[in-house]
PDB file of C-alpha atoms in Angstrom:
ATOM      1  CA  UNK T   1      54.396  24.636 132.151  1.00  0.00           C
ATOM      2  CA  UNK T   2      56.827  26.860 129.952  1.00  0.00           C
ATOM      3  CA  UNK T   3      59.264  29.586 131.859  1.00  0.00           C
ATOM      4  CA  UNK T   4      61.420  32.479 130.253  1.00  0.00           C
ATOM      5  CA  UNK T   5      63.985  33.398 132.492  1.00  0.00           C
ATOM      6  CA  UNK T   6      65.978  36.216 131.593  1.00  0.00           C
ATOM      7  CA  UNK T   7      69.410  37.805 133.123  1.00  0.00           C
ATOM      8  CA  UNK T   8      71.918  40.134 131.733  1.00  0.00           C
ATOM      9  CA  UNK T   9      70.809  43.432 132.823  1.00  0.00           C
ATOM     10  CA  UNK T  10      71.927  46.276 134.869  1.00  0.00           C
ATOM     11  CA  UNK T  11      73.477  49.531 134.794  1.00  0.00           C
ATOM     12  CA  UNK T  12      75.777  50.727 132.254  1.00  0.00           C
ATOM     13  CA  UNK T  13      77.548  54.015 131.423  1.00  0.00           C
ATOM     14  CA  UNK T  14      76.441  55.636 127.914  1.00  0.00           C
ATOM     15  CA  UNK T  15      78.843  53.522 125.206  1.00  0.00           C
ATOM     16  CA  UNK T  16      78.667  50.742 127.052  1.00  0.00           C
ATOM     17  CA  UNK T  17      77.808  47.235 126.074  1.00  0.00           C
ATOM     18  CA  UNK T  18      75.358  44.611 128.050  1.00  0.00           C
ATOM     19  CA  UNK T  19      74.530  41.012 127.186  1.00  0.00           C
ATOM     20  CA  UNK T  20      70.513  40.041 128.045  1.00  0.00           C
ATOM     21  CA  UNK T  21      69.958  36.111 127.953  1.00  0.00           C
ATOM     22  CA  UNK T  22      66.717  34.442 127.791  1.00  0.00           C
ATOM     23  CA  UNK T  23      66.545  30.587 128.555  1.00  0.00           C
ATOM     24  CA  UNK T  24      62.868  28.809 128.151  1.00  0.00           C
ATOM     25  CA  UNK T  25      61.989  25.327 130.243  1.00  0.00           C
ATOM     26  CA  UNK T  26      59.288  23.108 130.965  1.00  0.00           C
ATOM     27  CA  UNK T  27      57.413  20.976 128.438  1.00  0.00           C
ATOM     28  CA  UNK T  28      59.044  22.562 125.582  1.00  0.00           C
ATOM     29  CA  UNK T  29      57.651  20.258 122.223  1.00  0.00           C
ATOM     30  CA  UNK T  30      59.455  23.479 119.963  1.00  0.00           C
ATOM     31  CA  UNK T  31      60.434  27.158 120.019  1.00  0.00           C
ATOM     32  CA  UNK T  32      59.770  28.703 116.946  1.00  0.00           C
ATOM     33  CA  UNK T  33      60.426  32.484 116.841  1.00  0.00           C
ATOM     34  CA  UNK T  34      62.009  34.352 119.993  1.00  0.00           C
ATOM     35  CA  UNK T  35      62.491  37.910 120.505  1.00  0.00           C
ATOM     36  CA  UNK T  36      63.229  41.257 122.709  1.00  0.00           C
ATOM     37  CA  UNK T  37      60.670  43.535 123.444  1.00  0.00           C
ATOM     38  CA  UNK T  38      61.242  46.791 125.669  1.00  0.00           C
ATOM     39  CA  UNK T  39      58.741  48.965 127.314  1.00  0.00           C
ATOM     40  CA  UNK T  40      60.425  52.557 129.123  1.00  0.00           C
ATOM     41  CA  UNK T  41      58.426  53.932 131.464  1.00  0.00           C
ATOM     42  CA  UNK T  42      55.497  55.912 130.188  1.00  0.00           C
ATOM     43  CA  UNK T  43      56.027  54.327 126.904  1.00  0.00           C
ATOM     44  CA  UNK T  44      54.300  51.386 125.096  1.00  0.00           C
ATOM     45  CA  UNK T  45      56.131  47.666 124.796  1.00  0.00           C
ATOM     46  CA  UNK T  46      58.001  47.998 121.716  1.00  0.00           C
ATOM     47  CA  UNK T  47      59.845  45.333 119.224  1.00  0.00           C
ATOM     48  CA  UNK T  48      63.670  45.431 119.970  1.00  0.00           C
ATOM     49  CA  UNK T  49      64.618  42.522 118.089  1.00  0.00           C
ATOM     50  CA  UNK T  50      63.454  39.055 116.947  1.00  0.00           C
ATOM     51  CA  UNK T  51      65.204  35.588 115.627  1.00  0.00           C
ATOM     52  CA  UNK T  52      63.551  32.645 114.029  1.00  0.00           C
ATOM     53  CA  UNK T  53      64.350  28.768 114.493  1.00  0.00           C
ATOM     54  CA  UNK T  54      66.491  28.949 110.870  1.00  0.00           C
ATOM     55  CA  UNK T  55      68.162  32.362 112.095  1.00  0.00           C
ATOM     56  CA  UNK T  56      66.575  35.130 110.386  1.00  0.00           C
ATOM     57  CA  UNK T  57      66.689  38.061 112.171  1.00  0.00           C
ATOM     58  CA  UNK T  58      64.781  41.447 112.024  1.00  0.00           C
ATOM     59  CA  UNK T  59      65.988  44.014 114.427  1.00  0.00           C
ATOM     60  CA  UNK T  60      64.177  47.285 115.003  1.00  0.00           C
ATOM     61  CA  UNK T  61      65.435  50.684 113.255  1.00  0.00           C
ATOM     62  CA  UNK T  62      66.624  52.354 115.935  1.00  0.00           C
ATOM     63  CA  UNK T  63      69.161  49.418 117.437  1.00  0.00           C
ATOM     64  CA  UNK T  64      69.984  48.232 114.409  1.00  0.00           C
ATOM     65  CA  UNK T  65      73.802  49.185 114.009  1.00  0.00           C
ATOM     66  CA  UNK T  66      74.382  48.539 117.995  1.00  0.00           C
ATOM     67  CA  UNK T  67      72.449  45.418 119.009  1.00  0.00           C
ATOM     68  CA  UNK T  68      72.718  41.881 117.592  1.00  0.00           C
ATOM     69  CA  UNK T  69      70.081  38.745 118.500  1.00  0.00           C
ATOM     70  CA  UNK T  70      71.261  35.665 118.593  1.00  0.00           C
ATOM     71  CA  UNK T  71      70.485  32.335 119.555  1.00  0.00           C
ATOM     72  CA  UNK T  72      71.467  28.385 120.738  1.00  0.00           C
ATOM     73  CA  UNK T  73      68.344  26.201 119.858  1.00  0.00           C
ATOM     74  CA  UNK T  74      70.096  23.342 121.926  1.00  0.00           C
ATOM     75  CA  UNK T  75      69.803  24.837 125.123  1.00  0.00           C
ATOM     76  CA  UNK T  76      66.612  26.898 124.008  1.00  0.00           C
ATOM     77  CA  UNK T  77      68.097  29.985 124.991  1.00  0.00           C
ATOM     78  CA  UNK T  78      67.833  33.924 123.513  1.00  0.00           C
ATOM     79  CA  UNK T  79      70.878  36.477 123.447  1.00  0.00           C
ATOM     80  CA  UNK T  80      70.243  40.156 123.032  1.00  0.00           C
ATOM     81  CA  UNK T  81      74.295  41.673 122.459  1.00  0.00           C
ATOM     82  CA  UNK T  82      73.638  45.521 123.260  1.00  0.00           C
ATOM     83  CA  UNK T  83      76.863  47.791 122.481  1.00  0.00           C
ATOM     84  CA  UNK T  84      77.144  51.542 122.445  1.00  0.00           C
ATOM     85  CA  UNK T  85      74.383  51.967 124.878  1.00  0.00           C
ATOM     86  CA  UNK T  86      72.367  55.532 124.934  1.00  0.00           C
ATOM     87  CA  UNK T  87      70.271  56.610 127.904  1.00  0.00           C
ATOM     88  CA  UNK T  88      67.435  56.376 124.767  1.00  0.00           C
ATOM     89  CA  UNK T  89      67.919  52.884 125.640  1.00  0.00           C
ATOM     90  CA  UNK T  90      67.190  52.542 129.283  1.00  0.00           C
ATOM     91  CA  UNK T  91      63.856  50.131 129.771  1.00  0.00           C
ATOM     92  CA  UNK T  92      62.499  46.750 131.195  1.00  0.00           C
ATOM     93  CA  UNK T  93      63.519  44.254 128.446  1.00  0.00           C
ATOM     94  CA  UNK T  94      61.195  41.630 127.715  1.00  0.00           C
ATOM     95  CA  UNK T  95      62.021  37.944 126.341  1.00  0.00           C
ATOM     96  CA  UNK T  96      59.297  36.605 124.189  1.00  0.00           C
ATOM     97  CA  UNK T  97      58.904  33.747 122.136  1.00  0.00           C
ATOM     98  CA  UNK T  98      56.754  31.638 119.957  1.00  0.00           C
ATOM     99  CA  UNK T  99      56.704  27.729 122.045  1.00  0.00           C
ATOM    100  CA  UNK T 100      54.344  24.684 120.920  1.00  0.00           C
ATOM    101  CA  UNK T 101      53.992  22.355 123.638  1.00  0.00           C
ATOM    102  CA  UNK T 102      52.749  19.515 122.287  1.00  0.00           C
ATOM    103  CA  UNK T 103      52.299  19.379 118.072  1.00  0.00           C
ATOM    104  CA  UNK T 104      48.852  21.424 118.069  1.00  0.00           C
ATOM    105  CA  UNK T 105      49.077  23.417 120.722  1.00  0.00           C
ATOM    106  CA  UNK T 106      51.688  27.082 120.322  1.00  0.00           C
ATOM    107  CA  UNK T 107      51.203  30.189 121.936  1.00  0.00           C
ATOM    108  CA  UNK T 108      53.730  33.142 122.962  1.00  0.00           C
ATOM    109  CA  UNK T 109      54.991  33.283 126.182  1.00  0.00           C
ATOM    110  CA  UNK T 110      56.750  36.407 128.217  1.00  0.00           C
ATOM    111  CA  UNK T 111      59.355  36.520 131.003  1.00  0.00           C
ATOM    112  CA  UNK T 112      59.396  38.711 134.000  1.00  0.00           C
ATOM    113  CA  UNK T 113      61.321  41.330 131.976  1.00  0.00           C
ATOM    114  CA  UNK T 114      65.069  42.669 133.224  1.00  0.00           C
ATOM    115  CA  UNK T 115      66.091  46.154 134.084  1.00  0.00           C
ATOM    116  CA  UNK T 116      68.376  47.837 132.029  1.00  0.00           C
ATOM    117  CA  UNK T 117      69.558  51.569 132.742  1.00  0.00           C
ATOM    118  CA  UNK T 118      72.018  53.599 130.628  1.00  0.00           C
ATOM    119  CA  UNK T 119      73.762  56.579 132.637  1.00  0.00           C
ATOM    120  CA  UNK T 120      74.897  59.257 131.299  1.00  0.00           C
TER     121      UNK T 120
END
């Protein structure tokens, strides 16, 4: 069984910065790409941000200039780096990523998601 467990959010003043983490577990054969999704309410799940194994990155439009994905493949863990917060920004954020658990057998998994709520 494969588990995304996510941390990092909260509330933040406008300008502010936040750090999300993702870390996956279980019977983990490889992680291919990972990524932040973010759904506000009323809204539909959107793309945030994703990463591949190698590193390449492709980071939505609208976050580009503020937030930066990241990630450690040794401890099979995600990083969103959010700076300069808006209230635009306030949603659940949701880890996702690409995991094959044995050589044939891939599919994308979700975690729980994480609060995040820009003041103003």
């Amino acid at each position: 069984q494969v588990q995304l467990v996510e941390s990092g959010g909260g509330l933040v003043q406008v300008g502010g910065s936040l750090r999300l983490s993702c870390a996956a577990s279980g019977r983990i054969y490889s992680i291919n790409t990972m990524g932040w999704y973010r759904q506000a309410p009323g809204k539909q799940r959107e793309l945030v941000a994703q990463i591949t194994k190698g590193g390449s990155t492709n980071v939505a439009d609208s976050v580009k200039d503020r937030f930066t994905i990241s990630r450690d493949n040794a401890v099979n863990t995600v990083y969103l780096q959010m700076n300069s917060l808006k209230p635009d920004d306030t949603a659940v954020y949701y880890c996702n990523a690409d995991i094959a658990t044995t050589f044939w057998a891939q599919r994308g998994y979700w975690g729980q998601g994480t609060q995040v709520t820009v003041s103003s």
